[in-house]
Coordinates of C-alpha atoms in Angstrom, one line a residue:
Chain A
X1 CA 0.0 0.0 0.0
X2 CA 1.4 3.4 -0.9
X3 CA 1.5 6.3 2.0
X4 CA 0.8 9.5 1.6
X5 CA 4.4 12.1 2.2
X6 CA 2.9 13.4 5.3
X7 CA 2.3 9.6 6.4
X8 CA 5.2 8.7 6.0
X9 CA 6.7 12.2 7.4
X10 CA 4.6 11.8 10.9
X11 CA 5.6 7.7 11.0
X12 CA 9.5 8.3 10.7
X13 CA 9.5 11.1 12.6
X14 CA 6.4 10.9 15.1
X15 CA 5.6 14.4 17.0
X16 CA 5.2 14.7 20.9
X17 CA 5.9 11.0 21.8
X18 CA 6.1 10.3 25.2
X19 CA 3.4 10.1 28.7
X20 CA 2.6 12.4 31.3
X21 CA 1.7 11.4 35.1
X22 CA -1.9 10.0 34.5
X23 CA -2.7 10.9 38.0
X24 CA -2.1 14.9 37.3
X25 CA -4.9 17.2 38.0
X26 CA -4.1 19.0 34.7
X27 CA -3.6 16.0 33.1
X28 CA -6.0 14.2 30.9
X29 CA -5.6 11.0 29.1
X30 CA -7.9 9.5 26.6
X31 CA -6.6 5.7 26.1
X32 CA -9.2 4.0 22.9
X33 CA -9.0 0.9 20.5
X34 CA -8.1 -2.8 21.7
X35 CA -5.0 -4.9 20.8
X36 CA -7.2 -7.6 19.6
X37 CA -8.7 -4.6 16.4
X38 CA -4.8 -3.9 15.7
X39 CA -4.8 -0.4 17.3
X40 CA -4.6 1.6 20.6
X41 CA -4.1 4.9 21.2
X42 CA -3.0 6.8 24.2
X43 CA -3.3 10.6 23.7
X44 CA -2.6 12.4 27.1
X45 CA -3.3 17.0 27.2
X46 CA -2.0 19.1 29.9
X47 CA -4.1 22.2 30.6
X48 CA -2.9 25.4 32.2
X49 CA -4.8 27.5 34.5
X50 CA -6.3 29.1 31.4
X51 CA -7.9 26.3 30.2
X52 CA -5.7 26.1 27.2
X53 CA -3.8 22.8 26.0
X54 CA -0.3 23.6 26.4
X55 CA 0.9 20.3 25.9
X56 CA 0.1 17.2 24.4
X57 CA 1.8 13.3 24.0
X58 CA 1.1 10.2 22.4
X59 CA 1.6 6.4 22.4
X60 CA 0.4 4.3 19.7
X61 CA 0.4 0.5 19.0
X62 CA -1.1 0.5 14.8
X63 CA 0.0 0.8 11.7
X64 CA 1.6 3.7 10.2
X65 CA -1.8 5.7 9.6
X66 CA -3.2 5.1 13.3
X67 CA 0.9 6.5 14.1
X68 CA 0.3 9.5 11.9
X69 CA -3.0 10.5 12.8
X70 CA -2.2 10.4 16.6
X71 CA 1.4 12.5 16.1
X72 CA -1.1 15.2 14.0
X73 CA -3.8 15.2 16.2
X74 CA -0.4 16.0 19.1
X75 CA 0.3 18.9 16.6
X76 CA -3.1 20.5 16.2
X77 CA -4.4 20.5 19.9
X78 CA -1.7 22.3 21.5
X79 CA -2.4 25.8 22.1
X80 CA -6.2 25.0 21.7
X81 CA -9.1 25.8 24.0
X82 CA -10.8 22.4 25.3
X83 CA -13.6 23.2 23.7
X84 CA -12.0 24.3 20.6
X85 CA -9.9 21.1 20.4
X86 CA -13.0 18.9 20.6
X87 CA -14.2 20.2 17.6
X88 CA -11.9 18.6 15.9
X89 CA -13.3 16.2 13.1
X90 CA -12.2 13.1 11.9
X91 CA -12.4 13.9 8.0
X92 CA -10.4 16.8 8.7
X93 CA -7.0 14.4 10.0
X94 CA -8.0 11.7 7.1
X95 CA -7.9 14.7 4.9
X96 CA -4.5 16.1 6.1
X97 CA -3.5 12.6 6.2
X98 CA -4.8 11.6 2.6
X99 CA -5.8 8.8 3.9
X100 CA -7.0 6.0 2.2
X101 CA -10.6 4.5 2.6
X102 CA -9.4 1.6 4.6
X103 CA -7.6 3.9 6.8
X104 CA -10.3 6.5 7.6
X105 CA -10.9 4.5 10.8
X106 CA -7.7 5.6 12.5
X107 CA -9.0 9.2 12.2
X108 CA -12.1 8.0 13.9
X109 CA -9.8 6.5 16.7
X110 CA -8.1 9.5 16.8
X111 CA -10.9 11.8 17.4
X112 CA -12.1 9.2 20.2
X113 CA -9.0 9.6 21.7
X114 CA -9.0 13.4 21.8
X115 CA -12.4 13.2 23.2
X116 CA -11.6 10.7 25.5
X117 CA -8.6 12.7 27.0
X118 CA -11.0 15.9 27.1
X119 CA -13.8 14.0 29.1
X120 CA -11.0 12.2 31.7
X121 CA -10.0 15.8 32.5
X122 CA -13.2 16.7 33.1
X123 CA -13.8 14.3 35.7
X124 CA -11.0 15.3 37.2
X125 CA -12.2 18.9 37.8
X126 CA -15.5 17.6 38.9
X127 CA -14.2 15.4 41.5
X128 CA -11.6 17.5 42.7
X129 CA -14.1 20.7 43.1
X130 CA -16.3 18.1 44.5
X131 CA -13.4 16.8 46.9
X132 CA -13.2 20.7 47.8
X133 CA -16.8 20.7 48.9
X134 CA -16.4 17.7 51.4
X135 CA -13.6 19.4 52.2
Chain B
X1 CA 30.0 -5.5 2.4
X2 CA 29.6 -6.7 -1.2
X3 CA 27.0 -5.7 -4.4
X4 CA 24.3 -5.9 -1.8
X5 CA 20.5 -5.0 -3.8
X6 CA 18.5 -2.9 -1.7
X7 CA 15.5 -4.0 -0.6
X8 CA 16.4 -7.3 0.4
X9 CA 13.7 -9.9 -1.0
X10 CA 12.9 -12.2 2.2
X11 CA 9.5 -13.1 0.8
X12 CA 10.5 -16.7 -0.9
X13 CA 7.2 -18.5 0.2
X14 CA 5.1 -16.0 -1.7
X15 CA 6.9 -16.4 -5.4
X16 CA 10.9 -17.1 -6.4
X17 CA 12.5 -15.1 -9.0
X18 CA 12.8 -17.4 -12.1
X19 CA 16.1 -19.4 -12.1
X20 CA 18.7 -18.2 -15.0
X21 CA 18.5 -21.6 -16.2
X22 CA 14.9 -21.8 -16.4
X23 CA 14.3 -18.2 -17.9
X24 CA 17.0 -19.6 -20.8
X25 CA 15.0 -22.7 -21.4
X26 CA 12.0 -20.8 -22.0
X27 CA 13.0 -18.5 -24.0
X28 CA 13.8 -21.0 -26.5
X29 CA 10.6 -22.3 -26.8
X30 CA 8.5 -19.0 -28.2
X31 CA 10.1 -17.4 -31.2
X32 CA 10.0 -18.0 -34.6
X33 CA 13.7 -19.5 -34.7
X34 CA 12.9 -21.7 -31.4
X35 CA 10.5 -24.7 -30.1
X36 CA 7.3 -22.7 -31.2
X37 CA 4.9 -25.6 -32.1
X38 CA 1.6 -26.7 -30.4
X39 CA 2.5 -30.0 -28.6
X40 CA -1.5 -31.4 -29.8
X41 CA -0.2 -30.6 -33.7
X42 CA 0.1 -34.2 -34.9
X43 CA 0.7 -33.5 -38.6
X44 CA 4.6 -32.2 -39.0
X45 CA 7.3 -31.2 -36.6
X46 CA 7.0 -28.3 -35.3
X47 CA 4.0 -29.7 -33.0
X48 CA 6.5 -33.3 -32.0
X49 CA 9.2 -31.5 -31.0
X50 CA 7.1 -29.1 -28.9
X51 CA 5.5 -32.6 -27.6
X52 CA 9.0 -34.2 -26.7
X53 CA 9.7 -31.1 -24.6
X54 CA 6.6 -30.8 -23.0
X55 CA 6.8 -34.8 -22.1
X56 CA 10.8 -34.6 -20.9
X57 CA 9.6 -32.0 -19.0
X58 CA 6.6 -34.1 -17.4
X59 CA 9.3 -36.6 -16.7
X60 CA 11.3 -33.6 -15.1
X61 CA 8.1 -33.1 -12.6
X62 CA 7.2 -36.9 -12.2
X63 CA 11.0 -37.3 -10.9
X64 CA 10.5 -34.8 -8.0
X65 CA 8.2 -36.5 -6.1
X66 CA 8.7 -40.2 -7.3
X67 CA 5.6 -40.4 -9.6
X68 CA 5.4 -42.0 -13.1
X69 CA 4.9 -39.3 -16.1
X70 CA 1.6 -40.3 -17.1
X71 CA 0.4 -39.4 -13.4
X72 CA 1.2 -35.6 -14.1
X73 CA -1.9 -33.1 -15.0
X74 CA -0.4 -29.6 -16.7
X75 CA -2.6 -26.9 -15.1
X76 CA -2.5 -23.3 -14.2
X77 CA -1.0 -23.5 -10.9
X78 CA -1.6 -24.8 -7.5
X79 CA -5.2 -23.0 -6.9
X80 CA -6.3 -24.6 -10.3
X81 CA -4.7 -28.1 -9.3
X82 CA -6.6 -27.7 -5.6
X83 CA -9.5 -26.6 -7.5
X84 CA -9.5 -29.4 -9.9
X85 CA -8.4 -32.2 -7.3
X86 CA -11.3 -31.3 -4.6
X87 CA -14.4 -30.3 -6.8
X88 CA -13.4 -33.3 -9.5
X89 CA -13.1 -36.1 -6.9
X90 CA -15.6 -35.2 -5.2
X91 CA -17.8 -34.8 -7.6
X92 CA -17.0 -38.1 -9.5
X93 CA -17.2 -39.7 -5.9
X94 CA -20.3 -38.1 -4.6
X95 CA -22.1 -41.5 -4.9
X96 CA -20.0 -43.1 -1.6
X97 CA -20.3 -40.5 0.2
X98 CA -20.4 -36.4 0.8
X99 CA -18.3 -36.0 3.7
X100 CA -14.8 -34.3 3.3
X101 CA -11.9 -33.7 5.8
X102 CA -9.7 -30.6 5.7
X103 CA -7.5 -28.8 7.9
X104 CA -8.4 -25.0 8.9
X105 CA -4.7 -23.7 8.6
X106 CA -5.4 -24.8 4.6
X107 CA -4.5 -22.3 1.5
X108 CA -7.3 -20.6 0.8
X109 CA -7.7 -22.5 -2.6
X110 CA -8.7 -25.5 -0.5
X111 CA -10.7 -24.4 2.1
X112 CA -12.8 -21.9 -0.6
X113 CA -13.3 -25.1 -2.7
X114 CA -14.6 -27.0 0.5
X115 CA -17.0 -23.8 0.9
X116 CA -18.2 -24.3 -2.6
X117 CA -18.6 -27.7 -2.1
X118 CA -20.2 -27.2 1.0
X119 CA -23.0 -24.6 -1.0
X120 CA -23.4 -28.0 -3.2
X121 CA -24.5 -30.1 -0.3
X122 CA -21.6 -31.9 0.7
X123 CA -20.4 -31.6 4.6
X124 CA -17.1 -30.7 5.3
X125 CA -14.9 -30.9 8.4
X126 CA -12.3 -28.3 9.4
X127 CA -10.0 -30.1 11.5
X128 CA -8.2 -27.4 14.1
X129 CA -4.4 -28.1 14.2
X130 CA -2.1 -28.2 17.2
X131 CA -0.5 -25.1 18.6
X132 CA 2.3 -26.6 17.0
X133 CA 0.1 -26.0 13.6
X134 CA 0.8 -29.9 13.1
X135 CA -2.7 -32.1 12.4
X136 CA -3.3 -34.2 15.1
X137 CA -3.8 -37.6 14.0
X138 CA -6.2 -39.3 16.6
X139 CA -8.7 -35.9 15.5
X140 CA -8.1 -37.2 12.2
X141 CA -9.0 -40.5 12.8
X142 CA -12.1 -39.8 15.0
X143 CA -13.5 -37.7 12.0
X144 CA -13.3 -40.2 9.3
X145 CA -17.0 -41.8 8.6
X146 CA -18.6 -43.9 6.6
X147 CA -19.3 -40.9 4.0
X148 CA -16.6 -39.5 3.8
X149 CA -14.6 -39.6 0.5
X150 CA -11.6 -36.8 0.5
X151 CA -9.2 -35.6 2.8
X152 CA -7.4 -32.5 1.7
X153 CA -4.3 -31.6 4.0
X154 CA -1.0 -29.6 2.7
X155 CA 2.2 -30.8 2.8
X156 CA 3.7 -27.4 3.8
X157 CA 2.0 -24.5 5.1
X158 CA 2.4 -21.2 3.2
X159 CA 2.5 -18.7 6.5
X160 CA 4.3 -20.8 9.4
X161 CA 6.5 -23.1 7.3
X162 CA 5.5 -26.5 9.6
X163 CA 5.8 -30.2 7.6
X164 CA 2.4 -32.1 8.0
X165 CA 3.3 -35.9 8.5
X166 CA 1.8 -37.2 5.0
X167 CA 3.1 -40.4 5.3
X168 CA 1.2 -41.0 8.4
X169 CA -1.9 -39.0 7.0
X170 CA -1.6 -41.4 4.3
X171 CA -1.5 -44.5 6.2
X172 CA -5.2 -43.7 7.7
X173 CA -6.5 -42.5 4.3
X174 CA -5.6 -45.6 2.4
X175 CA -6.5 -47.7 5.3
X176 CA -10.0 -46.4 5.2
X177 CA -9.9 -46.3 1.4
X178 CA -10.7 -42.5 1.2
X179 CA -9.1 -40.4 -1.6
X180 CA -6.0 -38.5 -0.4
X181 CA -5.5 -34.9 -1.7
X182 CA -1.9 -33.1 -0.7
X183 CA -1.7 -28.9 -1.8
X184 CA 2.0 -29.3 -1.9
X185 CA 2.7 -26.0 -3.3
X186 CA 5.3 -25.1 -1.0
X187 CA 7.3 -28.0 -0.8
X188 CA 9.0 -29.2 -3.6
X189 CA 13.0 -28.7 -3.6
X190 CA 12.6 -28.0 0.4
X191 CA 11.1 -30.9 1.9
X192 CA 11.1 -34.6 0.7
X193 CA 8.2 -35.9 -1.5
X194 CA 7.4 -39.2 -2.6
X195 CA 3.8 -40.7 -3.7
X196 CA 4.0 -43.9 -3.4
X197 CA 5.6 -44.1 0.1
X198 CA 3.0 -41.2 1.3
X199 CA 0.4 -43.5 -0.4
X200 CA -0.7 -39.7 -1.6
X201 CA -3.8 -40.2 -4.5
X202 CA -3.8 -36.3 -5.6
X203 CA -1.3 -33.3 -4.8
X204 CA -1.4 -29.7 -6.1
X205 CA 2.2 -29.0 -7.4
X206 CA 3.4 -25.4 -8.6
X207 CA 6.3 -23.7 -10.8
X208 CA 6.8 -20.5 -9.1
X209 CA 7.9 -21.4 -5.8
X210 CA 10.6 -22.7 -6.7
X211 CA 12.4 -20.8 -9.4
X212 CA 9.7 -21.4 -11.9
X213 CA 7.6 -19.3 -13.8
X214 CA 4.7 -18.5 -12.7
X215 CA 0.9 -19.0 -14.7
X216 CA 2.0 -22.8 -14.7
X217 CA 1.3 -25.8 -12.2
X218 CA 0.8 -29.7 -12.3
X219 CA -2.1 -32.4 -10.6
X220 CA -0.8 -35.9 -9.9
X221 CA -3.3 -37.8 -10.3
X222 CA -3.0 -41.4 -9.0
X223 CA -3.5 -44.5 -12.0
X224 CA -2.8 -47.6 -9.2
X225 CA -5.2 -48.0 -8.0
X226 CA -6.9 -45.4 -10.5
X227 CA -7.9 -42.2 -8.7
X228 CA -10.7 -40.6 -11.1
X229 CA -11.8 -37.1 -11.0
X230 CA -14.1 -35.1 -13.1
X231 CA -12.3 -32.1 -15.4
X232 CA -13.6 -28.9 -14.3
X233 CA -12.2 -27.3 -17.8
X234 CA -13.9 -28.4 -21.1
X235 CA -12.7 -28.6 -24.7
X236 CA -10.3 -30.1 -26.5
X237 CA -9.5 -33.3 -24.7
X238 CA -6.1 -32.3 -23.7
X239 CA -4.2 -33.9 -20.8
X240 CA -6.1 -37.5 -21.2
X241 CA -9.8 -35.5 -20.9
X242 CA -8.7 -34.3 -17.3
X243 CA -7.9 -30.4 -18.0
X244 CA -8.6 -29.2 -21.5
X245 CA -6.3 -26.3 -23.2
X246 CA -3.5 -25.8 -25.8
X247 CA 0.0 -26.9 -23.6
X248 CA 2.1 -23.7 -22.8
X249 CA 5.2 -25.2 -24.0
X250 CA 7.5 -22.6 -22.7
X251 CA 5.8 -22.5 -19.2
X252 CA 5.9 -25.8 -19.1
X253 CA 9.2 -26.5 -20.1
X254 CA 10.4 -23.9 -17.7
X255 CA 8.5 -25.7 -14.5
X256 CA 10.2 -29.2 -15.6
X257 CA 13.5 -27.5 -15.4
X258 CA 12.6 -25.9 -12.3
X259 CA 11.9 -29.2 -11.0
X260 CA 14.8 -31.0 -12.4
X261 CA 17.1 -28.7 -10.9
X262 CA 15.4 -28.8 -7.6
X263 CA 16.2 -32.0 -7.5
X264 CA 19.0 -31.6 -7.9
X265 CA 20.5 -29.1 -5.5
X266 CA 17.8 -29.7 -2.9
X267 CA 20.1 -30.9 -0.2
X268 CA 23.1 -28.4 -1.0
X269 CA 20.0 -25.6 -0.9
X270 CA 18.3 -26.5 2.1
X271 CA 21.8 -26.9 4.3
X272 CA 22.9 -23.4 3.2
X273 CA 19.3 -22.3 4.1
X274 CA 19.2 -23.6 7.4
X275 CA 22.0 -21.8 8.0
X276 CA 20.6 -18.5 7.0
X277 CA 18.0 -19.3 8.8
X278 CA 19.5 -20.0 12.2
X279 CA 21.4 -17.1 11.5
X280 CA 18.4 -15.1 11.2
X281 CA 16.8 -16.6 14.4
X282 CA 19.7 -16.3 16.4
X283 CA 20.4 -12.6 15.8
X284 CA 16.7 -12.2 17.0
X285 CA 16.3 -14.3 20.0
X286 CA 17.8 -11.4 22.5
X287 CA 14.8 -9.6 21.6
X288 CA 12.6 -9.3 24.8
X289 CA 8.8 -10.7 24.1
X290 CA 9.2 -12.4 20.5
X291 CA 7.4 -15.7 20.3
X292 CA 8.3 -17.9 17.3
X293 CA 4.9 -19.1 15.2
X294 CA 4.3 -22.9 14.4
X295 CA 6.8 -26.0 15.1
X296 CA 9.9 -25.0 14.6
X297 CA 11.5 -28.8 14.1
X298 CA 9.2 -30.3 11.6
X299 CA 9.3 -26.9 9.6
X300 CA 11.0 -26.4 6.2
X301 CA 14.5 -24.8 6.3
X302 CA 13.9 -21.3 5.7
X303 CA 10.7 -19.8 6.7
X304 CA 10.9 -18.2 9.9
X305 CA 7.5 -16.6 11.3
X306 CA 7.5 -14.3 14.5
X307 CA 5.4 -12.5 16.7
X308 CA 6.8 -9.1 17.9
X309 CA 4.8 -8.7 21.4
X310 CA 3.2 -4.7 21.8
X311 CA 4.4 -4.1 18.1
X312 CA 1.7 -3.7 14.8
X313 CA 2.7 -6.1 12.2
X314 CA 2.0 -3.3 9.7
X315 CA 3.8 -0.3 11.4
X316 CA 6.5 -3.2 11.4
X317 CA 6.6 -3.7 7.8
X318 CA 6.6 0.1 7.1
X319 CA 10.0 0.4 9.5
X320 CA 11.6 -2.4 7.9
X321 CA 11.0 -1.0 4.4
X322 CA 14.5 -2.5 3.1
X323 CA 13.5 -5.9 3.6
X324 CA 10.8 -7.3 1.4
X325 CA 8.6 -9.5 4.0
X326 CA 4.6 -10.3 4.9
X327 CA 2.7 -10.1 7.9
X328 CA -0.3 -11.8 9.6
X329 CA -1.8 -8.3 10.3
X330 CA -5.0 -7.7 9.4
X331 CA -4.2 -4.2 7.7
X332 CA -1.8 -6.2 5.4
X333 CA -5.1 -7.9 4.1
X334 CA -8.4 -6.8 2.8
X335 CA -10.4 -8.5 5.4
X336 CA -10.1 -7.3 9.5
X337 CA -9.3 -10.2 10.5
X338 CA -5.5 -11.5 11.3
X339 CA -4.2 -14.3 9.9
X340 CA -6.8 -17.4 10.2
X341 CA -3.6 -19.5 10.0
X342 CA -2.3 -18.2 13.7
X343 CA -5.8 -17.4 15.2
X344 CA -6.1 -21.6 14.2
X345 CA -2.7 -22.1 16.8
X346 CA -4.8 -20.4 19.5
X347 CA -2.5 -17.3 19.3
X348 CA -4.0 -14.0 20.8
X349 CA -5.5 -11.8 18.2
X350 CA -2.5 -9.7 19.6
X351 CA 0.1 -11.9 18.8
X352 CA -1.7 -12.6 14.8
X353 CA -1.2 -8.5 14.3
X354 CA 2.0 -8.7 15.3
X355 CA 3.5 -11.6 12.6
X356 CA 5.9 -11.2 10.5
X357 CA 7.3 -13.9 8.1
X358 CA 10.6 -14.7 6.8
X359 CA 11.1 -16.5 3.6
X360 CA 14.7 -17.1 2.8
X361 CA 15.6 -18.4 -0.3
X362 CA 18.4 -20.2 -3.0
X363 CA 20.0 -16.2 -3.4
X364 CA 20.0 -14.9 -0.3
X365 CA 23.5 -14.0 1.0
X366 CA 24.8 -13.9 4.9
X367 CA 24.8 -10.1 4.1
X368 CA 21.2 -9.9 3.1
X369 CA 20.5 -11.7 6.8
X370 CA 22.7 -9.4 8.9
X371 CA 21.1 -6.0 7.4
X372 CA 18.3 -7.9 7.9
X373 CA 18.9 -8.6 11.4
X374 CA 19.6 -5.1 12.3
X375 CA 17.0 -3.3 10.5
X376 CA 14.9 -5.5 12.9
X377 CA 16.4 -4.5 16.1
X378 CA 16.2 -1.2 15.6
X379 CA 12.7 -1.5 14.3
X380 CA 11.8 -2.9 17.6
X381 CA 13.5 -0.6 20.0
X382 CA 11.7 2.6 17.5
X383 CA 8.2 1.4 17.7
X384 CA 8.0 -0.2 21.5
X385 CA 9.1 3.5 22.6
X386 CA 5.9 4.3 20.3
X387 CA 3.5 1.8 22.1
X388 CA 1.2 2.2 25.0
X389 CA 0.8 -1.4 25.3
X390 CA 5.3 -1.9 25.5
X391 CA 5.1 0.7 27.8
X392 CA 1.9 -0.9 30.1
X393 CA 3.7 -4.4 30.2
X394 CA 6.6 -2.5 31.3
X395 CA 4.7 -1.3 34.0
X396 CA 3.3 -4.7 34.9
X397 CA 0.1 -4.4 33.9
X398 CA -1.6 -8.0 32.4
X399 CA -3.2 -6.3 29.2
X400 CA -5.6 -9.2 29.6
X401 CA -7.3 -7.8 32.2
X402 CA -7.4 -4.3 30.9
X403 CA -10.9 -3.6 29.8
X404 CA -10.6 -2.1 26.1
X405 CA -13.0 0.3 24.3
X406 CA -13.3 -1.9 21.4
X407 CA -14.2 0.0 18.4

């Protein structure tokens, strides 16, 4: 199968690897896919005060597409609002991408994964201003 | 480091370049100034010289694997010789009996005919291998009935390399007096054939992997006892009524001296394989979480199949884009599925994306092996630092109890 140039770019030289602590307040990590489908991302934001991503970093066990869409998708959120980074859209990483039709579904992991990160932050706020109250 | 040809080919079980001195013998059967004629011509010489060649070359093929001439079917390769075998026994059988036995690690070209079959009303049974990917013989024996009139099981498997035991299958088969069908596509010149002591009745054979051309394959077809089968191609009566079409001369001439060499140099071949192939496997075995796929004694010389733990067999491939290899991965495919063949050994779904085979073959060099070795390491080392999965069994998390958000 033939890869696109930024494919192959983002696969040989994958942005933003690495983990943060998962148990970070500012942290959030969205972790999606199985081993069994081939594929699993681990896409971990750290927000400042502001509310803005200022940092992101990825894992990802897939081919070279699920690689590349996860380094991108590293790319795109930082400096982003939380709000602003959910609205990113699947078609628009398989479009960076050029992906191929039988590819399109790591963009669709991808923009679980950002999600996934956004709402495990989320939690986090609400149990720790909830911790606050007992407190 | 010598003239060393970038990417490497290690891919040997899925087609052989054409030997120099088969590619010569062809070529002089197709011009004007060479061994043109159509073998059927009966009328002058052009058609009986075309005919001697096609039938040395028969002898050639019959040689290999300890058959007599007349027992060899031309066809179009192994798929059309499983094709032929399994629909034209059973078919010219179907009056004993519609009950056929098959192995689920099988070449697609079997177990899609046994489908086929199956949408005609006959009843097939997939036997499930060992982990070793070996047929176990008592399951065999427990699933022979009174109906059933085929077994089909390969001589060498395609993905994992392992040597069914024929001769034994063969035993049970003639003991029950049920027709025996070997796909022995991959084993000529690599591991020992012989028909009568394999009491084999039918066996797919093919050109192309082994330094033939490819477009060009051969039945045997058992005459004592006579093994029948019905043809599945129509028309001129060519190959004693059995498969029907003018005789590629060149193709055929070019698969006998495939053949004849591989007889030839088969023990010389396989040594210095072996070789390459422990050399291969030894550079490897440091390599934390690698599990080796199928028996690795009753296994021709030079496939090597392995599972990279926490790695993507496809992001594997892309990284070791020097070396020319395939993988059990599902995204290599067009299904999403793995490879049936390792899902059939009971290995993880995990372990089936993470396959990669080896082929090594009669040109590859130590060279070849040791860039080969080292594209590998490095490979590894790149895309564990990449995985969440390397990183979570680092951690000494059992991924089996992890619950995943299966998409």
């Amino acid at each position: 199968m033939a890869y696109s140039d930024k494919v192959l770019d983002h696969y040989e030289n994958p942005r933003n690897v690495g983990s943060f602590d998962k148990s970070d307040q500012s942290v959030g990590t969205g972790m999606v896919g199985a081993p069994a489908c081939g594929d699993v991302m681990k896409l971990q934001i750290k927000v400042g005060d502001d509310g803005v991503i200022e940092d992101a970093k990825f894992k990802t066990y897939g081919c070279g597409s699920a690689i590349a869409s996860s380094s991108l998708l590293t790319e795109w959120v930082k400096g982003k609002t939380l709000d602003e980074a959910s609205e990113i859209k699947n078609t628009d990483i398989a479009e960076e991408l050029a992906l191929p039709p039988v590819k399109i579904h790591c963009s669709v992991l991808a923009e679980d994964a950002i999600r996934a990160a956004i709402d495990d932050l989320k939690s986090k706020d609400t149990s720790a201003a909830e911790h606050k109250k007992i407190a | 480091m010598t003239d060393m040809k970038l990417p490497i080919y290690l891919d040997y079980s899925a087609t052989t370049p054409v030997d120099e001195r088969v590619a010569e013998a062809m070529m002089k059967c197709l011009t004007l100034g060479g061994n043109y004629g159509n073998p059927a011509s009966r009328s002058h010489s052009f058609g009986w010289s075309a005919e001697k060649a096609v039938e040395e070359a028969r002898e050639h093929v019959a040689a290999l694997i300890q058959a007599d001439p007349k027992e060899i079917i031309w066809t179009s390769g192994a798929t059309e010789s499983d094709n032929l075998a399994i629909k034209g026994a059973a078919h010219f059988y179907q009056k004993n009996g519609k009950h056929i036995i098959t192995c689920k690690t099988e070449h697609k070209a079997v177990l899609d005919t046994c489908r086929q079959l199956e949408r005609e009303g006959f009843e097939v049974t997939y036997l499930e291998p060992k982990s070793s990917g070996l047929v176990d013989l008592d399951d065999l024996q427990a699933a022979i009935r009174d109906d059933t009139v085929l077994v089909s099981i390969m001589h060498v498997n395609n993905e994992i390399g392992v040597i069914q035991d024929i001769k034994a299958i063969g035993e049970i088969t003639r003991k029950h007096k049920i027709i025996f069908h070997v796909d022995a596509a991959q084993s000529p010149g690599k591991a020992g054939i012989d028909v009568q002591d394999m009491n084999i009745d039918l066996m797919s054979l093919s050109a192309h992997k082994v330094y033939g051309p490819k477009g060009i394959g051969a039945l045997y077809v058992r005459r004592k006892p006579r093994v029948r089968i019905e043809a599945q191609i129509h028309g001129g009566g060519h190959e004693r009524g059995m498969r029907s079409g003018t005789l590629a001369t060149h193709q055929i001439v070019g698969m006998g001296e495939a053949f004849r060499i591989a007889k030839e140099e088969m023990a010389a071949d396989n040594e210095r394989i072996l070789m390459l192939r422990n050399r291969l496997l030894n550079g490897l075995k440091d390599i934390d979480e690698i599990y080796i796929n199928g028996d690795l004694e009753q296994r021709i010389p030079g496939n090597l199949n392995v599972s990279f733990n926490f790695i993507e067999g496809e992001s594997l491939i892309m990284a070791l884009k020097d070396i020319a290899v395939s993988s059990g991965s599902a995204c290599t495919s067009a299904s999403l599925e793995p490879s049936y063949v390792l899902r059939a050994l009971g290995r993880d779904d995990e372990l089936a994306h993470s396959s990669i085979r080896f082929t090594i073959g009669r040109f590859t060099t130590v060279e070849e092996v040791d860039y080969a070795t080292q594209l590998i390491k490095s490979a590894v080392v790149k895309l564990r630092d990449l995985s969440p999965l390397w990183e979570m069994h680092k951690e000494g998390i059992d991924l089996k109890t992890v619950e995943w958000a299966a998409h």
